[in-house]
Coordinates of C-alpha atoms and ligand atoms in Angstrom, one line a residue:
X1 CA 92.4 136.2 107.4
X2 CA 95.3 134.1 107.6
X3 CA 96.8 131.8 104.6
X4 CA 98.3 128.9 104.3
X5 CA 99.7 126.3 101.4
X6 CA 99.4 122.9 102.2
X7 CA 101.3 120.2 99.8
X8 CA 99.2 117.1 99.7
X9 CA 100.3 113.9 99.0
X10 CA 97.1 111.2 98.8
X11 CA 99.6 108.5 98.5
X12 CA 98.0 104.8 97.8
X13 CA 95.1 102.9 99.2
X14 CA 92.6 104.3 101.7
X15 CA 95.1 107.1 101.2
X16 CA 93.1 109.7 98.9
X17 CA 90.0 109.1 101.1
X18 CA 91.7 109.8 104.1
X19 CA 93.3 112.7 102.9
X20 CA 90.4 114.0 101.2
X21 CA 88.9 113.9 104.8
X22 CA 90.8 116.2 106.4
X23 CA 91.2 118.6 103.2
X24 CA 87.3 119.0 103.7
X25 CA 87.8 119.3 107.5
X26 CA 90.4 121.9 107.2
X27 CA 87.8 124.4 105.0
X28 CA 85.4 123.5 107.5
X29 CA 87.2 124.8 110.4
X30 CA 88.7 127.5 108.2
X31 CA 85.4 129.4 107.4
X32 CA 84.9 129.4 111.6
X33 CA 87.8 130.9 112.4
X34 CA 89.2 133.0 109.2
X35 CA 91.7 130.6 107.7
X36 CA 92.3 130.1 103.8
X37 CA 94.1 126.8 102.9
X38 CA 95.4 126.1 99.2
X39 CA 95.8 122.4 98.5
X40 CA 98.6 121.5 96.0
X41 CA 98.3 117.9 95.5
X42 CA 101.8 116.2 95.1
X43 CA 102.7 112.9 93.3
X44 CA 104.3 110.7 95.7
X45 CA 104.9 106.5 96.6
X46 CA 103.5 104.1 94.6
X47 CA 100.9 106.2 92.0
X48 CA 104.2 108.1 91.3
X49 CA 105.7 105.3 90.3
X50 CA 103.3 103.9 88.0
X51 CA 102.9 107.6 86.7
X52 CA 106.6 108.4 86.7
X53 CA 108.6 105.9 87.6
X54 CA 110.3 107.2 90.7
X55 CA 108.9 107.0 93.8
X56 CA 109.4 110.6 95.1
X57 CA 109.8 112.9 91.5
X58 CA 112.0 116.1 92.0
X59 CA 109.4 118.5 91.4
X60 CA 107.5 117.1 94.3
X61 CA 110.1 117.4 96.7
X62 CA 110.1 121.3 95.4
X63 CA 106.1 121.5 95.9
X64 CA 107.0 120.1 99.5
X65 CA 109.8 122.7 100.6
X66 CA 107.5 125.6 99.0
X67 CA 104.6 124.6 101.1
X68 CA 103.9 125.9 104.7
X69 CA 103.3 122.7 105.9
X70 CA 102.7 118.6 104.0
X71 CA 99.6 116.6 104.6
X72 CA 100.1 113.3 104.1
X73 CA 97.9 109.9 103.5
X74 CA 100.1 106.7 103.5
X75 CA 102.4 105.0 100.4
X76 CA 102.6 101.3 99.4
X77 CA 100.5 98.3 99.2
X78 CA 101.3 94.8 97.2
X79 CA 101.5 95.9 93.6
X80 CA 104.7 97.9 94.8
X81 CA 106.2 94.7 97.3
X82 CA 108.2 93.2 95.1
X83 CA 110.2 96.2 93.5
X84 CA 114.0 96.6 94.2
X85 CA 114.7 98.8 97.9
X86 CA 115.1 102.0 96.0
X87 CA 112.0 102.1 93.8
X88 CA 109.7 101.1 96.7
X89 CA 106.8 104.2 97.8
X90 CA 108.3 103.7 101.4
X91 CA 112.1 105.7 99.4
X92 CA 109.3 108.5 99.4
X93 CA 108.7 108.9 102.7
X94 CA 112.7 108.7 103.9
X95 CA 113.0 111.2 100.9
X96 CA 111.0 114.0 101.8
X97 CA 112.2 113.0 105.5
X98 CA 115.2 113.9 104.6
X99 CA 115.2 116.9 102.4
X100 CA 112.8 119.0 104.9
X101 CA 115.5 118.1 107.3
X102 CA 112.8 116.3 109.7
X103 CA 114.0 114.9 112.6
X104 CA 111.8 114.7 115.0
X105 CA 108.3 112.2 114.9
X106 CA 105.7 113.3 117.6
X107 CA 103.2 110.7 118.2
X108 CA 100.5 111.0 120.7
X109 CA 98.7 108.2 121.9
X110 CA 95.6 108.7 124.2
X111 CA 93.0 106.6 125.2
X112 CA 89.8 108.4 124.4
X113 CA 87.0 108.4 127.0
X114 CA 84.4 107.2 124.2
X115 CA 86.9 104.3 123.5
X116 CA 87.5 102.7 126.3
X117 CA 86.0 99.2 125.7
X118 CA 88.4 99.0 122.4
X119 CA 91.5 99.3 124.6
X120 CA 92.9 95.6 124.7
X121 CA 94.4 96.0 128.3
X122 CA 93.0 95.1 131.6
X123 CA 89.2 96.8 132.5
X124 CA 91.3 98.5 135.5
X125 CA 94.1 99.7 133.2
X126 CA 91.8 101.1 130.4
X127 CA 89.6 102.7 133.3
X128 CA 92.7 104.7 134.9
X129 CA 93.0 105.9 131.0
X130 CA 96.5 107.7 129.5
X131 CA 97.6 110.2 127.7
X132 CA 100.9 110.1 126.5
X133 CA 103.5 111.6 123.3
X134 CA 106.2 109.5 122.0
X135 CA 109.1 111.6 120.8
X136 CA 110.9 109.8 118.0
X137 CA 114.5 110.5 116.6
X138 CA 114.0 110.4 112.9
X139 CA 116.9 110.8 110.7
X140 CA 119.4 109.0 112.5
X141 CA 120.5 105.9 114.6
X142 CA 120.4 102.3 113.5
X143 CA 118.4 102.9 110.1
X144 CA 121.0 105.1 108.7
X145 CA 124.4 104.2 110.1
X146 CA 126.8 102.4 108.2
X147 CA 125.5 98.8 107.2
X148 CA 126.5 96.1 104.9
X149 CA 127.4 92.6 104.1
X150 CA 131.0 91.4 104.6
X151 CA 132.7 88.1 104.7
X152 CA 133.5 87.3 108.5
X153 CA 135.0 84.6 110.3
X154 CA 132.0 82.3 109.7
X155 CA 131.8 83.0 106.5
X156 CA 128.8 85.2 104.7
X157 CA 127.4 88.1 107.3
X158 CA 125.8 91.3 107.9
X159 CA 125.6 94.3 110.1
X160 CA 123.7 97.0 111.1
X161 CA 125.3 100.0 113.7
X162 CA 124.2 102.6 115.5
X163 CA 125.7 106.0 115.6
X164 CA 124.4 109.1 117.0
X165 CA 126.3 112.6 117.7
X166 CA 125.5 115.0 120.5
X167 CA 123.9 117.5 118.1
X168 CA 121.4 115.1 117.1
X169 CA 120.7 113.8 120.3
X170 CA 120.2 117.2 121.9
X171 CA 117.9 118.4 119.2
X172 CA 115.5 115.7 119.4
X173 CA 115.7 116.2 123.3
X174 CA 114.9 120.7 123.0
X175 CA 111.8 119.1 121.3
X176 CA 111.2 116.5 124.1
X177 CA 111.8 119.5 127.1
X178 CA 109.5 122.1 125.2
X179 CA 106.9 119.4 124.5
X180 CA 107.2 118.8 127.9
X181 CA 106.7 122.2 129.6
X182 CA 103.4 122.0 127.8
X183 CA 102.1 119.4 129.2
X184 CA 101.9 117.4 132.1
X185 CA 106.1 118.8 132.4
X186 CA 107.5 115.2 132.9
X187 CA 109.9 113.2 130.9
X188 CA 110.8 109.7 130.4
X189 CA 114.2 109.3 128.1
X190 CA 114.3 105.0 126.5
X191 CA 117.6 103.8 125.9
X192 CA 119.9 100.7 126.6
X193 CA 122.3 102.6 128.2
X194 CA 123.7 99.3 130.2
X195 CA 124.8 97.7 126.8
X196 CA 125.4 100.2 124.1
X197 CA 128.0 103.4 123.7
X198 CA 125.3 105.3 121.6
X199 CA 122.5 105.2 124.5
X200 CA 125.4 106.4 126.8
X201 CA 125.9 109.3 124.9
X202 CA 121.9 109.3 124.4
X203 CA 121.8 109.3 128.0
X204 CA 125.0 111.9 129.3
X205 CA 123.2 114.3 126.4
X206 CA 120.1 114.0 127.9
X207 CA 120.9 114.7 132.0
X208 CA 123.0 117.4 130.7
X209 CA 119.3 119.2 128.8
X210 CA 117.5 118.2 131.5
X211 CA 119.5 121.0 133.8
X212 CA 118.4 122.7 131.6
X213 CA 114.7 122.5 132.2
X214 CA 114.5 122.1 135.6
X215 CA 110.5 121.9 136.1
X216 CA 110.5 119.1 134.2
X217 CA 110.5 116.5 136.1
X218 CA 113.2 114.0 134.1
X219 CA 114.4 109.9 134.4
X220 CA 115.3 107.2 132.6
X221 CA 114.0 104.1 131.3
X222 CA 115.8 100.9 129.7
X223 CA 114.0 99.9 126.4
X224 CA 113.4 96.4 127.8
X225 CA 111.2 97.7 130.8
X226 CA 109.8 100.5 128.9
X227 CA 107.8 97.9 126.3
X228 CA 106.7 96.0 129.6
X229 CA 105.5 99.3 131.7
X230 CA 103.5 101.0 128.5
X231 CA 101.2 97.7 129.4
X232 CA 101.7 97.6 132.8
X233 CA 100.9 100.9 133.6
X234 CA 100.9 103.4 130.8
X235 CA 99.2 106.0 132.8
X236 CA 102.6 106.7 134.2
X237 CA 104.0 108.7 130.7
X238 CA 103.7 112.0 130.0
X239 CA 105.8 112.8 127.2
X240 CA 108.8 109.9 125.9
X241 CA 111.9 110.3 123.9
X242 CA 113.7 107.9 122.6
X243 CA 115.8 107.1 119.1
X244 CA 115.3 106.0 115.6
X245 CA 114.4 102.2 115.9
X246 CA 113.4 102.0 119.7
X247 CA 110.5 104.8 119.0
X248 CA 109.6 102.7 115.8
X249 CA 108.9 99.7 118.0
X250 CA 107.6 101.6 120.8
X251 CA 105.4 104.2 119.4
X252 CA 103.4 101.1 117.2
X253 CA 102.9 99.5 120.7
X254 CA 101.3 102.4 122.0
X255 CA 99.2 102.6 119.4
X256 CA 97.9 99.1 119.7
X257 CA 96.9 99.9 123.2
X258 CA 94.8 102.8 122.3
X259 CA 91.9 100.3 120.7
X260 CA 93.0 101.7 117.1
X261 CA 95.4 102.4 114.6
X262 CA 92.8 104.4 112.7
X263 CA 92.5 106.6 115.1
X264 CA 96.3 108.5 115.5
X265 CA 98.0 111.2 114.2
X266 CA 101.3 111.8 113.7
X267 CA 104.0 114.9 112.8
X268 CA 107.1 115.1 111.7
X269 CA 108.9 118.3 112.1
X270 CA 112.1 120.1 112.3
X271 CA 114.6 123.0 112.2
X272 CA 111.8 125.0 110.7
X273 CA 107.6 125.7 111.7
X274 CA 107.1 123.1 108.0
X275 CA 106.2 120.0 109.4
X276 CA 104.6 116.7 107.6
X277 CA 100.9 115.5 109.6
X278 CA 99.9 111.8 108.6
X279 CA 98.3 109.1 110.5
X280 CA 100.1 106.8 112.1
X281 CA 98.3 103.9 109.9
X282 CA 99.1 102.4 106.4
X283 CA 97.7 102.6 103.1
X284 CA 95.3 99.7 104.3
X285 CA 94.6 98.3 100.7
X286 CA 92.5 95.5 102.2
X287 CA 89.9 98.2 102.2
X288 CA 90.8 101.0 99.8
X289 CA 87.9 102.1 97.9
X290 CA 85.4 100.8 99.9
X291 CA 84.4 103.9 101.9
X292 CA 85.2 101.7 105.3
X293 CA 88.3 103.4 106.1
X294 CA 88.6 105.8 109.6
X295 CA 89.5 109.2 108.4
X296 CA 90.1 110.0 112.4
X297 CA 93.6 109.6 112.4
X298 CA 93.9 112.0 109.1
X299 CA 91.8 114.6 110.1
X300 CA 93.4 114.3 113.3
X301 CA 96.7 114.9 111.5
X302 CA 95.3 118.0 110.5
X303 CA 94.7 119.2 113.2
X304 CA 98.1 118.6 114.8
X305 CA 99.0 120.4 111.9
X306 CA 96.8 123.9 112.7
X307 CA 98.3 123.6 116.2
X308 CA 102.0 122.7 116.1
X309 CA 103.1 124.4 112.1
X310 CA 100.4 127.2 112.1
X311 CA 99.9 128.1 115.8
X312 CA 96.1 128.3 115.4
X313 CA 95.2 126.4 118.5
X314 CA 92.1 127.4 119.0
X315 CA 90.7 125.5 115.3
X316 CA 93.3 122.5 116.0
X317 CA 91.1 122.3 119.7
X318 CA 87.8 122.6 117.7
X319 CA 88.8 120.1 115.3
X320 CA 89.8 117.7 118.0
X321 CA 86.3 118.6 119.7
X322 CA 84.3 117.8 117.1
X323 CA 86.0 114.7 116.9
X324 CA 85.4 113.8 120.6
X325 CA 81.4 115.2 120.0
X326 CA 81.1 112.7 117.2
X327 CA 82.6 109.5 119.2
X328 CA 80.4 110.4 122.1
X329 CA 77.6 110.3 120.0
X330 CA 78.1 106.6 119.3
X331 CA 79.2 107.0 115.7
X332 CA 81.8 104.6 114.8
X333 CA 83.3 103.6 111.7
X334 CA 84.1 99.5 111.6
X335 CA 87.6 99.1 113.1
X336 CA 86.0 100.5 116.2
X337 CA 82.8 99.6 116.3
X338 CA 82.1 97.1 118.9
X339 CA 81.0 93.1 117.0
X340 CA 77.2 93.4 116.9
X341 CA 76.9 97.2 116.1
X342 CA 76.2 99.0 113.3
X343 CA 79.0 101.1 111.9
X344 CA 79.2 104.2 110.0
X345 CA 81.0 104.6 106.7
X346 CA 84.1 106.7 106.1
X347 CA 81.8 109.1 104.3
X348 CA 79.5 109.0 106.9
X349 CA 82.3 109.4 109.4
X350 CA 83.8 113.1 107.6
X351 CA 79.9 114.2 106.8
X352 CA 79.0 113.7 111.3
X353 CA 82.6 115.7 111.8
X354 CA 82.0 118.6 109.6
X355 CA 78.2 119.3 111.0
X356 CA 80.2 118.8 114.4
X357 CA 82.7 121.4 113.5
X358 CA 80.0 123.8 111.8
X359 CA 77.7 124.0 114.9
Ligands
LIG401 P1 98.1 99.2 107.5 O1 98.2 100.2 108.7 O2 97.9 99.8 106.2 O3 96.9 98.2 107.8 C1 96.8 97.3 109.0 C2 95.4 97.0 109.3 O4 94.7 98.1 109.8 C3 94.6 96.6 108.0 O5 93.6 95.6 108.4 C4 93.8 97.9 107.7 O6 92.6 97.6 107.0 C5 93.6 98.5 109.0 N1 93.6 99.9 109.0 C6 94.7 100.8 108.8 N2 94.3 102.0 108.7 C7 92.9 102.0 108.9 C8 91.9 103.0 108.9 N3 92.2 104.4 108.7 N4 90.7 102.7 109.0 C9 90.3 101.4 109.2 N5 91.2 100.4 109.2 C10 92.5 100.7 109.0 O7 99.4 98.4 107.6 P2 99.9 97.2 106.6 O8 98.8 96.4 106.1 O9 101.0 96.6 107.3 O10 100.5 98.1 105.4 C11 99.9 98.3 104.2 C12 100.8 99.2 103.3 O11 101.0 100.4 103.9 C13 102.2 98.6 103.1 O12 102.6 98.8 101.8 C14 103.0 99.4 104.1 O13 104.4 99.5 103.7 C15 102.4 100.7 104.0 N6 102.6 101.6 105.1 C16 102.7 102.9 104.9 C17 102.9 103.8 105.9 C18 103.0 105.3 105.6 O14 102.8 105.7 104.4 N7 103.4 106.1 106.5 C19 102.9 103.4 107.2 C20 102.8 102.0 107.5 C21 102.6 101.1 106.4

């Protein structure tokens, strides 16, 4: 029997149902294949602050490091909007970013079989299918470089920069090879090389790893072309790296071609096997509480999580299975349910998974 501690933060919105999801999934697949989780629920993003003022509370952050691994829902909605920068739920995601030192934000994006007609792309795009893994850079680049407000020679102005070192651009790239060698062994690296110093170095850093992996079969891409060609022909990428703000924009265009935001998972991982699993999606407070939400994207979080922090690959492959068994069936829940059908509730939805799972 193997244990694990999982710190969960329900965060706002559809976020406790959604995480509730894949807490029921995870004891599901646990009783199959001898594994005991403890959920420690942790107060984070916007319920934090109406319970204690802060959007990410010190003791949190501690439940967080202690844990083997952090589930996560989504922070924020409206009632939150209007609060200064620092007191917004989103400080609580860069937060715990931050103190469990996680740099690297693996997104997959695949077009499922079952989902085909949801993919907004041409019939002979969405028939060739894909199957691809954006590798963000997390903790650096443009959204934490030096930035400010100054008075220039036209009078009031601001400025963002970008700054990366070697040592954070190979790390995110060891991530990118190993992924790699796991998978279909090819690699794409996004940058802007022909305009900006820091994609140079991105780039010099990156041929000089690749050496390093030689059956990976490595290139280049230019962010420009890279938005065009993951509509074009997004068959083509195996597994993508790129930085901070390029895999922010990229990785959300991926997920739009997929059919559905409720549908992704995401990690976040780093130096250590801790990682934090949450769906790619928001809180979605246009329909929190309303048992409409897809928990897919959650419970396929946790599973992410069983495979990449806990090595149990055999229950993240079950999880993802059942999942798959359940969509093939016809079961949808209403952001993917084609106009006309009938769709399933969230409840529903976690209730068709677990019988799935428990076959
Ligand atoms: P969103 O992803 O919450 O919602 C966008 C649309 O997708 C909405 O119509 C919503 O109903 C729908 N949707 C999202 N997830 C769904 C699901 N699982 N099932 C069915 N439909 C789903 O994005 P938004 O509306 O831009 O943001 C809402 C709040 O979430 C904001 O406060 C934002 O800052 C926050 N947010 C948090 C995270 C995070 O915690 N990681 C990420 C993105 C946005």
């Amino acid at each position: 029997m193997s244990y694990y501690n999982i710190a969960v933060i329900e965060g706002d919105g559809i976020g406790p149902e959604i995480t509730g999801a894949a807490m029921e999934v995870l004891r599901a697949v646990g009783e199959k294949f001898n594994l005991r989780f403890n959920f420690n629920k942790v107060l984070a993003g916007g319920r934090a602050i109406d319970e204690v003022g802060v959007p990410l509370p010190e003791e949190s952050i501690r439940a967080c490091l202690e844990s083997d691994s952090v589930l996560l829902g989504a922070v924020g909605g409206p009632k939150w909007d209007s609060l200064p920068g620092h007191l917004r739920p989103e400080k609580a995601l860069l937060g715990i970013r931050k103190e469990l030192g996680l740099y690297a934000n693996i997104r997959p994006a695949r077009l499922l079989e079952e989902l085909k007609s949801a993919c907004p792309l041409r019939e002979e795009i969405a028939d060739a299918g894909f199957d691809m893994v954006i590798v963000r850079e997390l903790t650096g680049g443009m959204y934490f470089s030096e930035s400010g407000r100054r008075n220039g020679s036209n009078g009031h102005e601001a400025f963002d920069t970008e700054c990366y070192s070697e040592m954070e651009i190979r790390r995110i790239g060891v991530i990118a090879f190993q992924l790699a060698m796991t998978r279909g062994k090819k690699l794409v690296s996004i940058d802007k090389a022909n305009v900006l110093e820091s994609s140079r170095l991105w780039r010099e850093t990156m041929h000089g790893l690749a050496k390093e992996y030689p059956q990976v079969e490595y290139s280049d891409m230019l962010v420009d072309n890279a938005s065009m060609q993951l509509i074009r022909d997004p068959k083509q990428f195996d597994v993508v790296v790129t930085s901070n703000m390029f895999g922010d924009i990229l990785s959300d265009e991926a997920s739009q071609i997929t059919g559905s935001i409720g549908l992704l998972p995401s990690a976040s991982l780093g130096e250590t096997k801790r990682g934090m699993y949450e769906p790619i999606h928001g809180s979605a407070p246009d329909i929190a509480g309303q048992d409409r939400a897809n928990p897919i994207a959650a419970i396929l979080s946790a599973a992410m999580m069983l495979r990449m922090s806990f090595n149990q690959e055999a229950a993240a492959d079950h999880v993802e299975a059942a999942v798959s068994g359940v969509l093939a069936s016809g079961y949808r829940t209403a952001d993917i349910a084609p106009p006309g059908t009938e769709a399933v509730s969230c409840s529903r939805m976690i209730e068709l998974i677990i019988e799935e799972i428990s076959k």
